[in-house]
């Protein structure tokens, strides 16, 4: 496939923050997500295209993603550089309580590529909203990850199952799900 981003395409990097390494979140899928995230960001920068960072500002006093905590900081693989906008949010969607939509519209962005953490929460919610707002959305399956969860039935579901089900739900409804290799191959 291969993809050359044009001026109407932006990369949205969701919540790649140190706090998501905290053991409180449990077992995680896709241990290579940050490696793929870093490769994609590097490619986008080389192409001189828009890289947008989203940072979760938890209002939960016990969260490692709360401002002022070490976990609030970006991971080195996704550290913003000068000139790259950062939108801070306290809910799952990067479009609620931020100027992300107006920024994208003012920059004439029509397509977004979404990568980051976590697939079943902020990535999924932002992907759904981006699709509903009329953006063409690509979601990179191996540049996202999630954690094991206990369902309302008391059953523990693996992070791999949760990731797969979320990607399946999003694909062809709100976005096109692709891999890092598909995105970066010439």
mmCIF file with all atom_site columns, C-alpha atoms in Angstrom:
data_model
loop_
_atom_site.group_PDB
_atom_site.id
_atom_site.type_symbol
_atom_site.label_atom_id
_atom_site.label_alt_id
_atom_site.label_comp_id
_atom_site.label_asym_id
_atom_site.label_entity_id
_atom_site.label_seq_id
_atom_site.pdbx_PDB_ins_code
_atom_site.Cartn_x
_atom_site.Cartn_y
_atom_site.Cartn_z
_atom_site.occupancy
_atom_site.B_iso_or_equiv
_atom_site.pdbx_formal_charge
_atom_site.auth_seq_id
_atom_site.auth_comp_id
_atom_site.auth_asym_id
_atom_site.auth_atom_id
_atom_site.pdbx_PDB_model_num
ATOM 1   C CA . UNK A 1 1   ? 0.000   0.000   0.000  1.00 0.00 ? 1   UNK A CA 1
ATOM 2   C CA . UNK A 1 2   ? 2.462   2.663   1.170  1.00 0.00 ? 2   UNK A CA 1
ATOM 3   C CA . UNK A 1 3   ? 1.260   6.100   1.985  1.00 0.00 ? 3   UNK A CA 1
ATOM 4   C CA . UNK A 1 4   ? 2.731   9.503   1.334  1.00 0.00 ? 4   UNK A CA 1
ATOM 5   C CA . UNK A 1 5   ? 1.107   12.024  3.634  1.00 0.00 ? 5   UNK A CA 1
ATOM 6   C CA . UNK A 1 6   ? 0.025   15.216  1.953  1.00 0.00 ? 6   UNK A CA 1
ATOM 7   C CA . UNK A 1 7   ? -0.675  18.641  3.416  1.00 0.00 ? 7   UNK A CA 1
ATOM 8   C CA . UNK A 1 8   ? -4.272  17.594  4.135  1.00 0.00 ? 8   UNK A CA 1
ATOM 9   C CA . UNK A 1 9   ? -3.192  14.693  6.368  1.00 0.00 ? 9   UNK A CA 1
ATOM 10  C CA . UNK A 1 10  ? -2.205  14.910  10.038 1.00 0.00 ? 10  UNK A CA 1
ATOM 11  C CA . UNK A 1 11  ? -0.766  12.348  12.424 1.00 0.00 ? 11  UNK A CA 1
ATOM 12  C CA . UNK A 1 12  ? -2.500  12.276  15.807 1.00 0.00 ? 12  UNK A CA 1
ATOM 13  C CA . UNK A 1 13  ? -0.401  10.721  18.570 1.00 0.00 ? 13  UNK A CA 1
ATOM 14  C CA . UNK A 1 14  ? -2.671  9.766   21.471 1.00 0.00 ? 14  UNK A CA 1
ATOM 15  C CA . UNK A 1 15  ? -1.566  9.719   25.115 1.00 0.00 ? 15  UNK A CA 1
ATOM 16  C CA . UNK A 1 16  ? 1.876   8.114   24.750 1.00 0.00 ? 16  UNK A CA 1
ATOM 17  C CA . UNK A 1 17  ? 2.683   8.928   28.371 1.00 0.00 ? 17  UNK A CA 1
ATOM 18  C CA . UNK A 1 18  ? 4.992   7.362   30.952 1.00 0.00 ? 18  UNK A CA 1
ATOM 19  C CA . UNK A 1 19  ? 2.144   6.657   33.365 1.00 0.00 ? 19  UNK A CA 1
ATOM 20  C CA . UNK A 1 20  ? 0.763   3.969   31.076 1.00 0.00 ? 20  UNK A CA 1
ATOM 21  C CA . UNK A 1 21  ? 3.774   1.836   32.053 1.00 0.00 ? 21  UNK A CA 1
ATOM 22  C CA . UNK A 1 22  ? 2.466   1.733   35.641 1.00 0.00 ? 22  UNK A CA 1
ATOM 23  C CA . UNK A 1 23  ? 1.774   -1.854  36.800 1.00 0.00 ? 23  UNK A CA 1
ATOM 24  C CA . UNK A 1 24  ? -1.697  -0.794  38.015 1.00 0.00 ? 24  UNK A CA 1
ATOM 25  C CA . UNK A 1 25  ? -2.913  -1.143  34.432 1.00 0.00 ? 25  UNK A CA 1
ATOM 26  C CA . UNK A 1 26  ? -2.023  -4.857  34.268 1.00 0.00 ? 26  UNK A CA 1
ATOM 27  C CA . UNK A 1 27  ? -0.924  -6.947  31.307 1.00 0.00 ? 27  UNK A CA 1
ATOM 28  C CA . UNK A 1 28  ? -0.665  -5.171  27.991 1.00 0.00 ? 28  UNK A CA 1
ATOM 29  C CA . UNK A 1 29  ? -0.941  -6.156  24.357 1.00 0.00 ? 29  UNK A CA 1
ATOM 30  C CA . UNK A 1 30  ? 1.470   -5.220  21.594 1.00 0.00 ? 30  UNK A CA 1
ATOM 31  C CA . UNK A 1 31  ? 4.793   -4.624  23.383 1.00 0.00 ? 31  UNK A CA 1
ATOM 32  C CA . UNK A 1 32  ? 6.197   -3.138  20.136 1.00 0.00 ? 32  UNK A CA 1
ATOM 33  C CA . UNK A 1 33  ? 3.606   -0.356  19.920 1.00 0.00 ? 33  UNK A CA 1
ATOM 34  C CA . UNK A 1 34  ? 6.041   2.371   21.012 1.00 0.00 ? 34  UNK A CA 1
ATOM 35  C CA . UNK A 1 35  ? 8.643   1.165   18.523 1.00 0.00 ? 35  UNK A CA 1
ATOM 36  C CA . UNK A 1 36  ? 6.067   1.487   15.721 1.00 0.00 ? 36  UNK A CA 1
ATOM 37  C CA . UNK A 1 37  ? 4.829   4.820   17.071 1.00 0.00 ? 37  UNK A CA 1
ATOM 38  C CA . UNK A 1 38  ? 8.394   6.152   16.988 1.00 0.00 ? 38  UNK A CA 1
ATOM 39  C CA . UNK A 1 39  ? 8.928   4.913   13.414 1.00 0.00 ? 39  UNK A CA 1
ATOM 40  C CA . UNK A 1 40  ? 5.706   6.558   12.239 1.00 0.00 ? 40  UNK A CA 1
ATOM 41  C CA . UNK A 1 41  ? 6.479   9.869   13.964 1.00 0.00 ? 41  UNK A CA 1
ATOM 42  C CA . UNK A 1 42  ? 9.977   9.883   12.416 1.00 0.00 ? 42  UNK A CA 1
ATOM 43  C CA . UNK A 1 43  ? 8.508   9.225   8.975  1.00 0.00 ? 43  UNK A CA 1
ATOM 44  C CA . UNK A 1 44  ? 5.940   12.018  9.403  1.00 0.00 ? 44  UNK A CA 1
ATOM 45  C CA . UNK A 1 45  ? 8.617   14.481  10.485 1.00 0.00 ? 45  UNK A CA 1
ATOM 46  C CA . UNK A 1 46  ? 10.854  13.497  7.569  1.00 0.00 ? 46  UNK A CA 1
ATOM 47  C CA . UNK A 1 47  ? 7.925   14.190  5.241  1.00 0.00 ? 47  UNK A CA 1
ATOM 48  C CA . UNK A 1 48  ? 7.447   17.571  7.012  1.00 0.00 ? 48  UNK A CA 1
ATOM 49  C CA . UNK A 1 49  ? 3.800   16.854  7.764  1.00 0.00 ? 49  UNK A CA 1
ATOM 50  C CA . UNK A 1 50  ? 1.630   17.732  10.728 1.00 0.00 ? 50  UNK A CA 1
ATOM 51  C CA . UNK A 1 51  ? 2.268   15.774  13.947 1.00 0.00 ? 51  UNK A CA 1
ATOM 52  C CA . UNK A 1 52  ? -0.273  16.493  16.681 1.00 0.00 ? 52  UNK A CA 1
ATOM 53  C CA . UNK A 1 53  ? 0.173   15.263  20.252 1.00 0.00 ? 53  UNK A CA 1
ATOM 54  C CA . UNK A 1 54  ? -2.644  14.508  22.658 1.00 0.00 ? 54  UNK A CA 1
ATOM 55  C CA . UNK A 1 55  ? -1.916  14.392  26.386 1.00 0.00 ? 55  UNK A CA 1
ATOM 56  C CA . UNK A 1 56  ? -4.315  12.953  28.936 1.00 0.00 ? 56  UNK A CA 1
ATOM 57  C CA . UNK A 1 57  ? -4.714  15.116  32.049 1.00 0.00 ? 57  UNK A CA 1
ATOM 58  C CA . UNK A 1 58  ? -6.451  12.805  34.478 1.00 0.00 ? 58  UNK A CA 1
ATOM 59  C CA . UNK A 1 59  ? -8.609  14.400  37.154 1.00 0.00 ? 59  UNK A CA 1
ATOM 60  C CA . UNK A 1 60  ? -8.399  11.213  39.251 1.00 0.00 ? 60  UNK A CA 1
ATOM 61  C CA . UNK A 1 61  ? -6.112  12.018  42.208 1.00 0.00 ? 61  UNK A CA 1
ATOM 62  C CA . UNK A 1 62  ? -4.708  8.450   42.153 1.00 0.00 ? 62  UNK A CA 1
ATOM 63  C CA . UNK A 1 63  ? -3.929  8.377   38.431 1.00 0.00 ? 63  UNK A CA 1
ATOM 64  C CA . UNK A 1 64  ? -0.338  8.266   37.197 1.00 0.00 ? 64  UNK A CA 1
ATOM 65  C CA . UNK A 1 65  ? -1.587  10.430  34.294 1.00 0.00 ? 65  UNK A CA 1
ATOM 66  C CA . UNK A 1 66  ? -2.457  13.341  36.572 1.00 0.00 ? 66  UNK A CA 1
ATOM 67  C CA . UNK A 1 67  ? -0.594  16.607  35.891 1.00 0.00 ? 67  UNK A CA 1
ATOM 68  C CA . UNK A 1 68  ? 2.329   16.997  38.272 1.00 0.00 ? 68  UNK A CA 1
ATOM 69  C CA . UNK A 1 69  ? 3.035   13.252  38.370 1.00 0.00 ? 69  UNK A CA 1
ATOM 70  C CA . UNK A 1 70  ? 6.044   11.748  36.541 1.00 0.00 ? 70  UNK A CA 1
ATOM 71  C CA . UNK A 1 71  ? 3.632   9.572   34.549 1.00 0.00 ? 71  UNK A CA 1
ATOM 72  C CA . UNK A 1 72  ? 2.025   12.652  33.020 1.00 0.00 ? 72  UNK A CA 1
ATOM 73  C CA . UNK A 1 73  ? 5.111   13.221  30.847 1.00 0.00 ? 73  UNK A CA 1
ATOM 74  C CA . UNK A 1 74  ? 5.380   11.933  27.294 1.00 0.00 ? 74  UNK A CA 1
ATOM 75  C CA . UNK A 1 75  ? 7.391   8.773   26.659 1.00 0.00 ? 75  UNK A CA 1
ATOM 76  C CA . UNK A 1 76  ? 10.705  9.427   24.857 1.00 0.00 ? 76  UNK A CA 1
ATOM 77  C CA . UNK A 1 77  ? 9.421   7.628   21.734 1.00 0.00 ? 77  UNK A CA 1
ATOM 78  C CA . UNK A 1 78  ? 6.706   10.258  21.317 1.00 0.00 ? 78  UNK A CA 1
ATOM 79  C CA . UNK A 1 79  ? 8.254   13.403  22.766 1.00 0.00 ? 79  UNK A CA 1
ATOM 80  C CA . UNK A 1 80  ? 6.929   16.468  20.911 1.00 0.00 ? 80  UNK A CA 1
ATOM 81  C CA . UNK A 1 81  ? 9.410   18.750  19.198 1.00 0.00 ? 81  UNK A CA 1
ATOM 82  C CA . UNK A 1 82  ? 9.182   22.516  18.760 1.00 0.00 ? 82  UNK A CA 1
ATOM 83  C CA . UNK A 1 83  ? 6.247   23.557  16.617 1.00 0.00 ? 83  UNK A CA 1
ATOM 84  C CA . UNK A 1 84  ? 4.186   20.398  17.107 1.00 0.00 ? 84  UNK A CA 1
ATOM 85  C CA . UNK A 1 85  ? 0.860   21.231  18.764 1.00 0.00 ? 85  UNK A CA 1
ATOM 86  C CA . UNK A 1 86  ? -0.156  19.568  22.022 1.00 0.00 ? 86  UNK A CA 1
ATOM 87  C CA . UNK A 1 87  ? -3.816  19.275  22.972 1.00 0.00 ? 87  UNK A CA 1
ATOM 88  C CA . UNK A 1 88  ? -4.546  18.363  26.580 1.00 0.00 ? 88  UNK A CA 1
ATOM 89  C CA . UNK A 1 89  ? -7.759  16.573  27.506 1.00 0.00 ? 89  UNK A CA 1
ATOM 90  C CA . UNK A 1 90  ? -9.337  15.126  30.632 1.00 0.00 ? 90  UNK A CA 1
ATOM 91  C CA . UNK A 1 91  ? -11.828 12.806  28.897 1.00 0.00 ? 91  UNK A CA 1
ATOM 92  C CA . UNK A 1 92  ? -11.417 9.988   26.389 1.00 0.00 ? 92  UNK A CA 1
ATOM 93  C CA . UNK A 1 93  ? -12.025 12.014  23.236 1.00 0.00 ? 93  UNK A CA 1
ATOM 94  C CA . UNK A 1 94  ? -9.350  14.388  21.992 1.00 0.00 ? 94  UNK A CA 1
ATOM 95  C CA . UNK A 1 95  ? -12.153 16.478  20.480 1.00 0.00 ? 95  UNK A CA 1
ATOM 96  C CA . UNK A 1 96  ? -14.033 17.247  23.715 1.00 0.00 ? 96  UNK A CA 1
ATOM 97  C CA . UNK A 1 97  ? -12.813 20.239  25.702 1.00 0.00 ? 97  UNK A CA 1
ATOM 98  C CA . UNK A 1 98  ? -10.016 20.998  23.222 1.00 0.00 ? 98  UNK A CA 1
ATOM 99  C CA . UNK A 1 99  ? -9.561  23.030  20.048 1.00 0.00 ? 99  UNK A CA 1
ATOM 100 C CA . UNK A 1 100 ? -8.471  19.974  18.045 1.00 0.00 ? 100 UNK A CA 1
ATOM 101 C CA . UNK A 1 101 ? -11.356 20.077  15.573 1.00 0.00 ? 101 UNK A CA 1
ATOM 102 C CA . UNK A 1 102 ? -11.022 23.804  14.914 1.00 0.00 ? 102 UNK A CA 1
ATOM 103 C CA . UNK A 1 103 ? -7.249  23.392  14.545 1.00 0.00 ? 103 UNK A CA 1
ATOM 104 C CA . UNK A 1 104 ? -7.662  20.595  11.980 1.00 0.00 ? 104 UNK A CA 1
ATOM 105 C CA . UNK A 1 105 ? -10.241 22.608  10.046 1.00 0.00 ? 105 UNK A CA 1
ATOM 106 C CA . UNK A 1 106 ? -8.083  25.771  10.101 1.00 0.00 ? 106 UNK A CA 1
ATOM 107 C CA . UNK A 1 107 ? -5.163  23.744  8.725  1.00 0.00 ? 107 UNK A CA 1
ATOM 108 C CA . UNK A 1 108 ? -7.411  22.242  6.000  1.00 0.00 ? 108 UNK A CA 1
ATOM 109 C CA . UNK A 1 109 ? -6.788  18.727  7.326  1.00 0.00 ? 109 UNK A CA 1
ATOM 110 C CA . UNK A 1 110 ? -9.143  16.161  5.790  1.00 0.00 ? 110 UNK A CA 1
ATOM 111 C CA . UNK A 1 111 ? -7.450  12.902  6.814  1.00 0.00 ? 111 UNK A CA 1
ATOM 112 C CA . UNK A 1 112 ? -6.006  11.823  10.155 1.00 0.00 ? 112 UNK A CA 1
ATOM 113 C CA . UNK A 1 113 ? -3.780  8.893   11.010 1.00 0.00 ? 113 UNK A CA 1
ATOM 114 C CA . UNK A 1 114 ? -4.258  7.850   14.630 1.00 0.00 ? 114 UNK A CA 1
ATOM 115 C CA . UNK A 1 115 ? -1.671  6.052   16.762 1.00 0.00 ? 115 UNK A CA 1
ATOM 116 C CA . UNK A 1 116 ? -1.126  5.802   20.512 1.00 0.00 ? 116 UNK A CA 1
ATOM 117 C CA . UNK A 1 117 ? -2.691  4.537   23.705 1.00 0.00 ? 117 UNK A CA 1
ATOM 118 C CA . UNK A 1 118 ? -5.020  2.933   24.616 1.00 0.00 ? 118 UNK A CA 1
ATOM 119 C CA . UNK A 1 119 ? -6.932  1.234   21.828 1.00 0.00 ? 119 UNK A CA 1
ATOM 120 C CA . UNK A 1 120 ? -10.171 0.602   23.694 1.00 0.00 ? 120 UNK A CA 1
ATOM 121 C CA . UNK A 1 121 ? -10.412 3.958   25.409 1.00 0.00 ? 121 UNK A CA 1
ATOM 122 C CA . UNK A 1 122 ? -8.952  7.218   24.085 1.00 0.00 ? 122 UNK A CA 1
ATOM 123 C CA . UNK A 1 123 ? -7.845  5.859   20.699 1.00 0.00 ? 123 UNK A CA 1
ATOM 124 C CA . UNK A 1 124 ? -11.251 4.298   20.025 1.00 0.00 ? 124 UNK A CA 1
ATOM 125 C CA . UNK A 1 125 ? -13.242 7.294   21.251 1.00 0.00 ? 125 UNK A CA 1
ATOM 126 C CA . UNK A 1 126 ? -11.154 9.772   19.242 1.00 0.00 ? 126 UNK A CA 1
ATOM 127 C CA . UNK A 1 127 ? -11.297 7.554   16.142 1.00 0.00 ? 127 UNK A CA 1
ATOM 128 C CA . UNK A 1 128 ? -15.089 7.329   16.358 1.00 0.00 ? 128 UNK A CA 1
ATOM 129 C CA . UNK A 1 129 ? -15.468 11.073  16.793 1.00 0.00 ? 129 UNK A CA 1
ATOM 130 C CA . UNK A 1 130 ? -13.032 11.863  13.972 1.00 0.00 ? 130 UNK A CA 1
ATOM 131 C CA . UNK A 1 131 ? -15.059 9.628   11.660 1.00 0.00 ? 131 UNK A CA 1
ATOM 132 C CA . UNK A 1 132 ? -18.329 11.147  12.822 1.00 0.00 ? 132 UNK A CA 1
ATOM 133 C CA . UNK A 1 133 ? -16.948 14.642  12.254 1.00 0.00 ? 133 UNK A CA 1
ATOM 134 C CA . UNK A 1 134 ? -16.256 13.748  8.623  1.00 0.00 ? 134 UNK A CA 1
ATOM 135 C CA . UNK A 1 135 ? -12.515 13.156  8.696  1.00 0.00 ? 135 UNK A CA 1
ATOM 136 C CA . UNK A 1 136 ? -11.060 10.287  6.691  1.00 0.00 ? 136 UNK A CA 1
ATOM 137 C CA . UNK A 1 137 ? -9.368  8.161   9.375  1.00 0.00 ? 137 UNK A CA 1
ATOM 138 C CA . UNK A 1 138 ? -6.579  5.592   9.288  1.00 0.00 ? 138 UNK A CA 1
ATOM 139 C CA . UNK A 1 139 ? -5.906  3.713   12.535 1.00 0.00 ? 139 UNK A CA 1
ATOM 140 C CA . UNK A 1 140 ? -2.584  1.868   12.780 1.00 0.00 ? 140 UNK A CA 1
ATOM 141 C CA . UNK A 1 141 ? -3.260  -1.461  14.504 1.00 0.00 ? 141 UNK A CA 1
ATOM 142 C CA . UNK A 1 142 ? 0.271   -2.228  15.669 1.00 0.00 ? 142 UNK A CA 1
ATOM 143 C CA . UNK A 1 143 ? 0.932   1.338   16.824 1.00 0.00 ? 143 UNK A CA 1
ATOM 144 C CA . UNK A 1 144 ? -1.629  1.025   19.594 1.00 0.00 ? 144 UNK A CA 1
ATOM 145 C CA . UNK A 1 145 ? -2.125  -1.272  22.573 1.00 0.00 ? 145 UNK A CA 1
ATOM 146 C CA . UNK A 1 146 ? -4.398  -1.894  25.512 1.00 0.00 ? 146 UNK A CA 1
ATOM 147 C CA . UNK A 1 147 ? -4.601  -3.791  28.798 1.00 0.00 ? 147 UNK A CA 1
ATOM 148 C CA . UNK A 1 148 ? -6.414  -6.817  30.202 1.00 0.00 ? 148 UNK A CA 1
ATOM 149 C CA . UNK A 1 149 ? -9.843  -5.974  31.591 1.00 0.00 ? 149 UNK A CA 1
ATOM 150 C CA . UNK A 1 150 ? -12.354 -7.628  33.892 1.00 0.00 ? 150 UNK A CA 1
ATOM 151 C CA . UNK A 1 151 ? -15.782 -7.633  32.232 1.00 0.00 ? 151 UNK A CA 1
ATOM 152 C CA . UNK A 1 152 ? -19.105 -7.053  33.984 1.00 0.00 ? 152 UNK A CA 1
ATOM 153 C CA . UNK A 1 153 ? -19.434 -10.856 33.975 1.00 0.00 ? 153 UNK A CA 1
ATOM 154 C CA . UNK A 1 154 ? -16.314 -11.156 36.155 1.00 0.00 ? 154 UNK A CA 1
ATOM 155 C CA . UNK A 1 155 ? -14.319 -12.768 33.365 1.00 0.00 ? 155 UNK A CA 1
ATOM 156 C CA . UNK A 1 156 ? -10.840 -11.436 32.661 1.00 0.00 ? 156 UNK A CA 1
ATOM 157 C CA . UNK A 1 157 ? -10.386 -10.663 28.977 1.00 0.00 ? 157 UNK A CA 1
ATOM 158 C CA . UNK A 1 158 ? -6.891  -10.586 27.534 1.00 0.00 ? 158 UNK A CA 1
ATOM 159 C CA . UNK A 1 159 ? -5.450  -7.394  26.149 1.00 0.00 ? 159 UNK A CA 1
ATOM 160 C CA . UNK A 1 160 ? -5.006  -9.132  22.789 1.00 0.00 ? 160 UNK A CA 1
ATOM 161 C CA . UNK A 1 161 ? -8.730  -9.969  22.602 1.00 0.00 ? 161 UNK A CA 1
ATOM 162 C CA . UNK A 1 162 ? -9.738  -6.458  23.662 1.00 0.00 ? 162 UNK A CA 1
ATOM 163 C CA . UNK A 1 163 ? -7.418  -4.936  21.044 1.00 0.00 ? 163 UNK A CA 1
ATOM 164 C CA . UNK A 1 164 ? -8.715  -7.244  18.284 1.00 0.00 ? 164 UNK A CA 1
ATOM 165 C CA . UNK A 1 165 ? -12.384 -6.632  19.111 1.00 0.00 ? 165 UNK A CA 1
ATOM 166 C CA . UNK A 1 166 ? -11.908 -2.866  19.215 1.00 0.00 ? 166 UNK A CA 1
ATOM 167 C CA . UNK A 1 167 ? -10.063 -2.802  15.899 1.00 0.00 ? 167 UNK A CA 1
ATOM 168 C CA . UNK A 1 168 ? -12.780 -5.000  14.380 1.00 0.00 ? 168 UNK A CA 1
ATOM 169 C CA . UNK A 1 169 ? -15.508 -2.646  15.648 1.00 0.00 ? 169 UNK A CA 1
ATOM 170 C CA . UNK A 1 170 ? -13.800 0.426   14.222 1.00 0.00 ? 170 UNK A CA 1
ATOM 171 C CA . UNK A 1 171 ? -12.708 -0.959  10.837 1.00 0.00 ? 171 UNK A CA 1
ATOM 172 C CA . UNK A 1 172 ? -14.906 0.094   7.907  1.00 0.00 ? 172 UNK A CA 1
ATOM 173 C CA . UNK A 1 173 ? -17.307 1.869   10.280 1.00 0.00 ? 173 UNK A CA 1
ATOM 174 C CA . UNK A 1 174 ? -15.200 4.776   11.550 1.00 0.00 ? 174 UNK A CA 1
ATOM 175 C CA . UNK A 1 175 ? -11.828 4.217   9.921  1.00 0.00 ? 175 UNK A CA 1
ATOM 176 C CA . UNK A 1 176 ? -9.627  1.949   7.903  1.00 0.00 ? 176 UNK A CA 1
ATOM 177 C CA . UNK A 1 177 ? -7.385  -0.186  10.106 1.00 0.00 ? 177 UNK A CA 1
ATOM 178 C CA . UNK A 1 178 ? -3.898  -0.699  8.675  1.00 0.00 ? 178 UNK A CA 1
ATOM 179 C CA . UNK A 1 179 ? -0.464  -1.772  9.932  1.00 0.00 ? 179 UNK A CA 1
ATOM 180 C CA . UNK A 1 180 ? 2.743   0.193   10.301 1.00 0.00 ? 180 UNK A CA 1
ATOM 181 C CA . UNK A 1 181 ? 4.212   -1.780  7.396  1.00 0.00 ? 181 UNK A CA 1
ATOM 182 C CA . UNK A 1 182 ? 1.242   -0.879  5.171  1.00 0.00 ? 182 UNK A CA 1
ATOM 183 C CA . UNK A 1 183 ? 1.555   2.772   6.135  1.00 0.00 ? 183 UNK A CA 1
ATOM 184 C CA . UNK A 1 184 ? 5.319   3.042   5.662  1.00 0.00 ? 184 UNK A CA 1
ATOM 185 C CA . UNK A 1 185 ? 6.039   0.685   2.776  1.00 0.00 ? 185 UNK A CA 1
ATOM 186 C CA . UNK A 1 186 ? 6.835   2.420   -0.482 1.00 0.00 ? 186 UNK A CA 1
#
